[in-house]
GROMACS .gro file of C-alpha atoms in nm:
model
  358
    1MET     CA    1  -0.987  -2.633   3.072
    2THR     CA    2  -0.990  -2.672   2.695
    3ALA     CA    3  -0.842  -2.439   2.436
    4LEU     CA    4  -1.060  -2.416   2.126
    5LEU     CA    5  -0.930  -2.290   1.793
    6ALA     CA    6  -1.178  -2.207   1.516
    7ILE     CA    7  -1.032  -2.192   1.165
    8GLY     CA    8  -1.250  -2.057   0.885
    9THR     CA    9  -1.136  -2.149   0.536
   10ARG     CA   10  -1.243  -2.110   0.177
   11LYS     CA   11  -1.394  -2.459   0.196
   12GLY     CA   12  -1.520  -2.522   0.544
   13LEU     CA   13  -1.473  -2.469   0.917
   14PHE     CA   14  -1.214  -2.663   1.115
   15LEU     CA   15  -1.212  -2.683   1.495
   16ALA     CA   16  -0.900  -2.779   1.688
   17ARG     CA   17  -0.886  -2.852   2.061
   18SER     CA   18  -0.613  -2.880   2.320
   19SER     CA   19  -0.657  -3.004   2.675
   20ASP     CA   20  -0.291  -2.989   2.775
   21GLY     CA   21  -0.205  -2.634   2.671
   22GLY     CA   22   0.020  -2.768   2.398
   23SER     CA   23  -0.073  -2.992   2.107
   24PHE     CA   24  -0.399  -2.939   1.920
   25GLU     CA   25  -0.613  -3.208   1.761
   26VAL     CA   26  -0.784  -3.092   1.442
   27GLU     CA   27  -1.135  -3.229   1.397
   28PRO     CA   28  -1.306  -3.319   1.069
   29VAL     CA   29  -1.429  -3.033   0.856
   30ARG     CA   30  -1.770  -2.871   0.911
   31PHE     CA   31  -1.954  -2.698   0.625
   32THR     CA   32  -1.758  -2.885   0.359
   33SER     CA   33  -1.692  -2.670   0.051
   34ILE     CA   34  -1.864  -2.365   0.206
   35GLY     CA   35  -1.663  -2.047   0.260
   36ILE     CA   36  -1.632  -1.936   0.626
   37HIS     CA   37  -1.543  -1.567   0.612
   38SER     CA   38  -1.597  -1.485   0.980
   39VAL     CA   39  -1.613  -1.678   1.304
   40ALA     CA   40  -1.660  -1.591   1.671
   41ILE     CA   41  -1.640  -1.788   1.995
   42ASP     CA   42  -1.883  -1.627   2.239
   43THR     CA   43  -1.797  -1.729   2.595
   44ARG     CA   44  -2.011  -1.471   2.776
   45GLY     CA   45  -2.294  -1.700   2.885
   46SER     CA   46  -2.307  -2.028   3.071
   47THR     CA   47  -2.305  -2.208   2.737
   48PRO     CA   48  -2.039  -2.108   2.481
   49ARG     CA   49  -2.177  -2.023   2.137
   50LEU     CA   50  -1.992  -2.054   1.808
   51LEU     CA   51  -2.091  -1.817   1.529
   52ALA     CA   52  -1.997  -1.859   1.164
   53GLY     CA   53  -2.045  -1.619   0.877
   54ILE     CA   54  -2.086  -1.856   0.586
   55GLU     CA   55  -2.115  -1.820   0.210
   56TYR     CA   56  -2.332  -2.082   0.043
   57GLY     CA   57  -2.220  -1.999  -0.308
   58HIS     CA   58  -2.532  -1.983  -0.524
   59PHE     CA   59  -2.751  -1.955  -0.212
   60GLY     CA   60  -2.565  -1.653  -0.075
   61PRO     CA   61  -2.425  -1.554   0.266
   62SER     CA   62  -2.573  -1.626   0.607
   63VAL     CA   63  -2.486  -1.664   0.977
   64MET     CA   64  -2.523  -1.990   1.172
   65TRP     CA   65  -2.465  -2.073   1.537
   66SER     CA   66  -2.385  -2.374   1.751
   67ASP     CA   67  -2.443  -2.416   2.125
   68ASP     CA   68  -2.273  -2.755   2.148
   69LEU     CA   69  -1.924  -2.659   2.031
   70GLY     CA   70  -1.985  -2.734   1.667
   71GLU     CA   71  -2.168  -3.066   1.683
   72THR     CA   72  -2.492  -2.920   1.550
   73TRP     CA   73  -2.573  -2.586   1.388
   74GLU     CA   74  -2.881  -2.367   1.360
   75GLU     CA   75  -2.989  -2.089   1.127
   76ALA     CA   76  -3.268  -1.833   1.158
   77ALA     CA   77  -3.585  -1.904   0.961
   78THR     CA   78  -3.539  -1.583   0.762
   79PRO     CA   79  -3.208  -1.439   0.635
   80PRO     CA   80  -3.034  -1.330   0.958
   81VAL     CA   81  -2.836  -1.045   0.798
   82ALA     CA   82  -3.033  -0.865   0.528
   83PHE     CA   83  -3.039  -0.509   0.399
   84PRO     CA   84  -3.370  -0.322   0.428
   85GLU     CA   85  -3.557  -0.277   0.101
   86ARG     CA   86  -3.497   0.098   0.105
   87THR     CA   87  -3.122   0.041   0.052
   88ALA     CA   88  -3.177  -0.147  -0.277
   89THR     CA   89  -2.871  -0.349  -0.171
   90ALA     CA   90  -2.796  -0.719  -0.137
   91LEU     CA   91  -2.563  -0.870   0.119
   92ALA     CA   92  -2.236  -0.985  -0.035
   93ARG     CA   93  -2.057  -1.118   0.272
   94VAL     CA   94  -2.039  -1.112   0.652
   95TRP     CA   95  -1.680  -1.011   0.725
   96GLN     CA   96  -1.691  -0.986   1.103
   97LEU     CA   97  -1.884  -1.128   1.398
   98GLN     CA   98  -1.807  -0.955   1.727
   99PRO     CA   99  -1.979  -1.022   2.061
  100SER     CA  100  -2.021  -0.708   2.269
  101PRO     CA  101  -1.827  -0.721   2.599
  102SER     CA  102  -2.063  -0.471   2.765
  103GLU     CA  103  -2.407  -0.602   2.654
  104PRO     CA  104  -2.474  -0.969   2.732
  105ASP     CA  105  -2.681  -1.070   2.428
  106VAL     CA  106  -2.549  -0.824   2.168
  107VAL     CA  107  -2.340  -0.936   1.871
  108TRP     CA  108  -2.220  -0.701   1.597
  109ALA     CA  109  -2.177  -0.801   1.234
  110GLY     CA  110  -1.969  -0.616   0.979
  111ALA     CA  111  -2.089  -0.666   0.624
  112GLU     CA  112  -2.017  -0.596   0.259
  113PRO     CA  113  -2.106  -0.351   0.115
  114ALA     CA  114  -1.980  -0.159   0.419
  115ALA     CA  115  -2.257  -0.175   0.680
  116LEU     CA  116  -2.296  -0.257   1.046
  117PHE     CA  117  -2.564  -0.488   1.186
  118ARG     CA  118  -2.668  -0.546   1.547
  119SER     CA  119  -2.808  -0.861   1.705
  120GLU     CA  120  -2.979  -0.870   2.043
  121ASP     CA  121  -3.031  -1.248   2.053
  122ARG     CA  122  -2.669  -1.367   2.068
  123GLY     CA  123  -2.618  -1.356   1.694
  124ALA     CA  124  -2.927  -1.534   1.561
  125THR     CA  125  -3.089  -1.234   1.385
  126TYR     CA  126  -2.966  -0.882   1.304
  127THR     CA  127  -3.089  -0.535   1.214
  128MET     CA  128  -2.894  -0.276   1.018
  129VAL     CA  129  -2.749   0.026   1.199
  130ASP     CA  130  -2.908   0.311   1.003
  131GLY     CA  131  -2.675   0.582   1.130
  132LEU     CA  132  -2.371   0.440   0.954
  133TRP     CA  133  -2.554   0.345   0.636
  134ASP     CA  134  -2.696   0.696   0.606
  135HIS     CA  135  -2.369   0.875   0.679
  136PRO     CA  136  -2.339   1.178   0.448
  137THR     CA  137  -1.997   1.068   0.321
  138ARG     CA  138  -2.119   0.727   0.200
  139PRO     CA  139  -2.165   0.829  -0.167
  140GLN     CA  140  -1.790   0.895  -0.175
  141TRP     CA  141  -1.682   0.564  -0.022
  142GLN     CA  142  -1.464   0.352  -0.250
  143PRO     CA  143  -1.394  -0.023  -0.227
  144GLY     CA  144  -1.052  -0.165  -0.154
  145GLY     CA  145  -0.905  -0.461  -0.337
  146GLY     CA  146  -1.124  -0.700  -0.138
  147GLY     CA  147  -1.441  -0.499  -0.187
  148LEU     CA  148  -1.626  -0.235   0.015
  149CYS     CA  149  -1.600  -0.440   0.333
  150LEU     CA  150  -1.663  -0.350   0.694
  151HIS     CA  151  -1.412  -0.592   0.841
  152THR     CA  152  -1.353  -0.465   1.196
  153VAL     CA  153  -1.592  -0.388   1.483
  154ILE     CA  154  -1.450  -0.250   1.809
  155PRO     CA  155  -1.713  -0.226   2.085
  156HIS     CA  156  -1.595  -0.051   2.400
  157PRO     CA  157  -1.566  -0.308   2.683
  158SER     CA  158  -1.745  -0.096   2.945
  159ASP     CA  159  -1.932   0.177   2.755
  160PRO     CA  160  -2.202   0.042   2.519
  161GLN     CA  161  -2.246   0.389   2.372
  162ARG     CA  162  -1.898   0.384   2.220
  163ILE     CA  163  -1.811   0.171   1.919
  164GLY     CA  164  -1.559   0.190   1.636
  165VAL     CA  165  -1.559   0.029   1.293
  166ALA     CA  166  -1.313   0.006   1.006
  167ALA     CA  167  -1.383  -0.048   0.639
  168SER     CA  168  -1.174  -0.069   0.324
  169ALA     CA  169  -1.107   0.167   0.163
  170VAL     CA  170  -1.304   0.404   0.385
  171GLY     CA  171  -1.115   0.432   0.714
  172PHE     CA  172  -1.198   0.423   1.083
  173PHE     CA  173  -1.532   0.564   1.205
  174ARG     CA  174  -1.639   0.619   1.564
  175SER     CA  175  -1.975   0.650   1.739
  176ASP     CA  176  -2.037   0.775   2.094
  177ASP     CA  177  -2.415   0.726   2.094
  178ALA     CA  178  -2.455   0.351   2.028
  179GLY     CA  179  -2.442   0.392   1.651
  180ALA     CA  180  -2.694   0.671   1.603
  181THR     CA  181  -2.429   0.908   1.465
  182TRP     CA  182  -2.075   0.854   1.338
  183ARG     CA  183  -1.768   1.057   1.261
  184PRO     CA  184  -1.455   0.972   1.058
  185SER     CA  185  -1.155   0.932   1.291
  186ASN     CA  186  -0.845   0.911   1.073
  187LYS     CA  187  -0.635   1.208   1.184
  188ASN     CA  188  -0.264   1.168   1.094
  189ILE     CA  189  -0.316   0.846   0.895
  190ARG     CA  190  -0.132   0.895   0.567
  191ALA     CA  191  -0.275   0.755   0.245
  192PRO     CA  192   0.034   0.752   0.018
  193PHE     CA  193  -0.168   0.621  -0.276
  194LEU     CA  194  -0.340   0.962  -0.299
  195PRO     CA  195  -0.187   1.268  -0.474
  196GLU     CA  196   0.055   1.496  -0.287
  197GLY     CA  197  -0.135   1.750  -0.081
  198ALA     CA  198  -0.430   1.514  -0.042
  199GLN     CA  199  -0.267   1.230   0.153
  200TYR     CA  200  -0.431   1.306   0.489
  201PRO     CA  201  -0.802   1.300   0.403
  202GLU     CA  202  -1.087   1.299   0.654
  203PHE     CA  203  -1.179   0.955   0.520
  204GLY     CA  204  -1.069   0.732   0.233
  205GLN     CA  205  -0.783   0.551   0.411
  206CYS     CA  206  -0.745   0.182   0.331
  207VAL     CA  207  -0.747   0.041   0.684
  208HIS     CA  208  -0.667  -0.330   0.687
  209LYS     CA  209  -0.737  -0.414   1.054
  210VAL     CA  210  -0.776  -0.256   1.399
  211ALA     CA  211  -0.711  -0.420   1.739
  212GLN     CA  212  -0.793  -0.320   2.095
  213HIS     CA  213  -0.696  -0.439   2.443
  214PRO     CA  214  -0.985  -0.454   2.693
  215ALA     CA  215  -0.765  -0.332   2.981
  216LYS     CA  216  -0.681  -0.015   2.786
  217PRO     CA  217  -0.991   0.036   2.571
  218GLU     CA  218  -0.893   0.385   2.454
  219ARG     CA  219  -0.580   0.242   2.294
  220LEU     CA  220  -0.619   0.108   1.942
  221TYR     CA  221  -0.365  -0.039   1.702
  222LEU     CA  222  -0.419  -0.010   1.327
  223GLN     CA  223  -0.260  -0.181   1.027
  224HIS     CA  224  -0.302   0.043   0.725
  225HIS     CA  225  -0.239  -0.029   0.357
  226PHE     CA  226   0.098   0.136   0.416
  227GLY     CA  227   0.167   0.202   0.783
  228VAL     CA  228   0.110   0.081   1.139
  229TYR     CA  229  -0.050   0.325   1.384
  230ARG     CA  230  -0.153   0.361   1.748
  231SER     CA  231  -0.428   0.572   1.898
  232ASP     CA  232  -0.454   0.649   2.269
  233ASP     CA  233  -0.789   0.828   2.244
  234PHE     CA  234  -1.013   0.573   2.068
  235GLY     CA  235  -0.928   0.699   1.723
  236ASP     CA  236  -0.944   1.075   1.770
  237SER     CA  237  -0.579   1.091   1.661
  238TRP     CA  238  -0.317   0.843   1.544
  239THR     CA  239   0.062   0.809   1.574
  240ASP     CA  240   0.281   0.621   1.327
  241ILE     CA  241   0.455   0.328   1.502
  242GLY     CA  242   0.572   0.142   1.192
  243SER     CA  243   0.911   0.303   1.141
  244GLY     CA  244   1.092   0.022   1.325
  245LEU     CA  245   0.950  -0.246   1.098
  246PRO     CA  246   1.132  -0.370   0.787
  247SER     CA  247   0.801  -0.331   0.603
  248ASP     CA  248   0.487  -0.156   0.725
  249PHE     CA  249   0.261  -0.326   0.471
  250GLY     CA  250   0.053  -0.616   0.594
  251PHE     CA  251  -0.298  -0.721   0.687
  252PRO     CA  252  -0.336  -0.865   1.041
  253ILE     CA  253  -0.265  -0.691   1.369
  254THR     CA  254  -0.350  -0.830   1.711
  255VAL     CA  255  -0.283  -0.758   2.079
  256ASP     CA  256  -0.165  -0.995   2.352
  257LEU     CA  257  -0.445  -1.013   2.609
  258ASP     CA  258  -0.187  -1.048   2.888
  259ASP     CA  259  -0.022  -0.716   2.802
  260PRO     CA  260  -0.179  -0.411   2.629
  261ASP     CA  261   0.169  -0.294   2.523
  262ARG     CA  262   0.241  -0.617   2.332
  263LEU     CA  263   0.118  -0.648   1.974
  264PHE     CA  264   0.188  -0.860   1.669
  265VAL     CA  265   0.201  -0.800   1.294
  266LEU     CA  266   0.311  -1.007   0.997
  267PRO     CA  267   0.478  -0.784   0.735
  268LEU     CA  268   0.457  -0.850   0.363
  269HIS     CA  269   0.690  -0.716   0.093
  270GLY     CA  270   0.440  -0.457  -0.022
  271ASP     CA  271   0.133  -0.365  -0.220
  272VAL     CA  272   0.238  -0.533  -0.544
  273ASP     CA  273   0.433  -0.826  -0.400
  274ARG     CA  274   0.202  -0.951  -0.125
  275THR     CA  275   0.431  -1.226  -0.003
  276PRO     CA  276   0.598  -1.269   0.339
  277LEU     CA  277   0.901  -1.052   0.399
  278GLY     CA  278   1.213  -1.237   0.288
  279TYR     CA  279   0.985  -1.517   0.164
  280ARG     CA  280   0.953  -1.662   0.512
  281TYR     CA  281   0.693  -1.620   0.784
  282GLN     CA  282   0.815  -1.377   1.048
  283VAL     CA  283   0.585  -1.247   1.319
  284PHE     CA  284   0.705  -0.911   1.447
  285ARG     CA  285   0.630  -0.831   1.810
  286SER     CA  286   0.645  -0.505   1.999
  287ASP     CA  287   0.655  -0.505   2.379
  288ASP     CA  288   0.639  -0.127   2.414
  289ALA     CA  289   0.324  -0.029   2.222
  290GLY     CA  290   0.506   0.001   1.890
  291GLY     CA  291   0.822   0.177   2.009
  292THR     CA  292   1.047  -0.110   1.900
  293TRP     CA  293   0.993  -0.431   1.704
  294HIS     CA  294   1.158  -0.773   1.692
  295GLY     CA  295   1.096  -1.051   1.444
  296HIS     CA  296   1.030  -1.409   1.557
  297SER     CA  297   1.036  -1.716   1.334
  298THR     CA  298   1.166  -2.007   1.544
  299GLY     CA  299   0.964  -2.312   1.444
  300LEU     CA  300   0.830  -2.151   1.127
  301PRO     CA  301   0.937  -2.268   0.778
  302GLU     CA  302   1.274  -2.131   0.670
  303GLY     CA  303   1.132  -2.065   0.326
  304PRO     CA  304   1.088  -1.983   0.060
  305VAL     CA  305   0.716  -1.934   0.124
  306HIS     CA  306   0.489  -1.724  -0.094
  307ALA     CA  307   0.149  -1.744   0.077
  308SER     CA  308   0.027  -1.440   0.268
  309VAL     CA  309  -0.179  -1.410   0.589
  310LEU     CA  310  -0.517  -1.237   0.568
  311ARG     CA  311  -0.648  -0.967   0.800
  312ASP     CA  312  -0.858  -1.195   1.023
  313ALA     CA  313  -0.626  -1.496   1.007
  314MET     CA  314  -0.425  -1.398   1.316
  315SER     CA  315  -0.552  -1.405   1.674
  316ALA     CA  316  -0.406  -1.364   2.022
  317GLY     CA  317  -0.574  -1.464   2.347
  318PRO     CA  318  -0.546  -1.676   2.661
  319ALA     CA  319  -0.480  -1.986   2.449
  320GLY     CA  320  -0.181  -1.829   2.269
  321VAL     CA  321  -0.107  -1.657   1.940
  322PHE     CA  322  -0.219  -1.818   1.615
  323PHE     CA  323  -0.213  -1.748   1.244
  324GLY     CA  324  -0.326  -1.927   0.931
  325THR     CA  325  -0.190  -1.892   0.579
  326ARG     CA  326  -0.336  -1.884   0.231
  327ASP     CA  327  -0.176  -2.219   0.156
  328GLY     CA  328  -0.365  -2.387   0.439
  329GLU     CA  329  -0.116  -2.400   0.724
  330VAL     CA  330  -0.192  -2.295   1.083
  331TYR     CA  331   0.074  -2.212   1.342
  332GLY     CA  332   0.051  -2.144   1.714
  333SER     CA  333   0.273  -2.003   1.987
  334ALA     CA  334   0.232  -2.049   2.361
  335ASP     CA  335   0.516  -1.809   2.450
  336ALA     CA  336   0.407  -1.480   2.294
  337GLY     CA  337   0.558  -1.555   1.956
  338GLU     CA  338   0.905  -1.660   2.070
  339THR     CA  339   0.859  -2.009   1.925
  340TRP     CA  340   0.600  -2.158   1.693
  341SER     CA  341   0.459  -2.503   1.617
  342LEU     CA  342   0.256  -2.637   1.327
  343ILE     CA  343  -0.107  -2.710   1.417
  344ALA     CA  344  -0.253  -2.797   1.077
  345ARG     CA  345  -0.152  -2.815   0.713
  346HIS     CA  346  -0.308  -2.896   0.377
  347LEU     CA  347  -0.622  -2.706   0.472
  348PRO     CA  348  -0.798  -2.483   0.221
  349ASP     CA  349  -0.710  -2.113   0.207
  350VAL     CA  350  -0.737  -1.985   0.570
  351LEU     CA  351  -0.967  -1.681   0.597
  352CYS     CA  352  -1.009  -1.633   0.973
  353VAL     CA  353  -0.879  -1.769   1.303
  354ARG     CA  354  -1.023  -1.728   1.654
  355ALA     CA  355  -0.924  -1.893   1.982
  356ALA     CA  356  -1.069  -1.918   2.332
  357VAL     CA  357  -1.022  -2.106   2.656
  358LEU     CA  358  -1.340  -2.285   2.771
   0.00000   0.00000   0.00000
């Protein structure tokens, strides 16, 4: 068995492989000087497929795929992700590529400006989900610091009718009819940047990332602009679980696939000073669904470090826990974050990280 790590950066895609469950060998860059804002490793079929949401610069964004683990890449003859003419909108970026665990050939794409697209050919071509685009609250949606981006797609692992999405600075939305209709699902999420008396809006929360465990699909974990939350009813209501953290500001949040009660965050100082807490990388882990937290940094630089970790630059799975930094370093842990080792350095700004065992 081989562990495959896909690292999307500001200037290219890097693949790293491990056959011994330990050290990774980083291969030469693919898509040199092209931004890779999203990546997925689709292991559902007999042949694994890599998907990459790329940004060509002057030529714009697109999605490409590889069925030979990155040796060769293909692209649809027409733009794979494109807004219908009626929207009078151009695609700015593909922020998320998410294979559906309950529909064999379906892949979801989250885009900017905040929209959801669906593919039924394993990610080659996509159509826009009208129900979310036409939501009556859309005229009031406001962009976050990174734009009006739909950065998270949470398909239910056994019910294809149920799907959740998160966008900045819009909030979490849920559909129970395969995307035909949607409702905001942000109850109890506080938006402290809003005026007193208006800090618990129906929508308008700046959600940074949402994670789910397939064994407990109704449970979601959410990293907010200020706050970490858990839902046990697929977003109908949320509970603050960030009080035990030294800082509840951050971007990534991910769940250990071996344990739905174990999750990881990487706190930053705060909204203005977006640097690692204490100017060193510390991954905080909870083993009781957010009841308590413990920081882990063995094997990580002692500091000072000033580069942050972006929302999609942390991933947990059968191969371990991984994160990449904005100064081009990638770290991995094979023991649930207890100890860490350096996998790569001197890469461009790391935008996204995904791992799988093949």
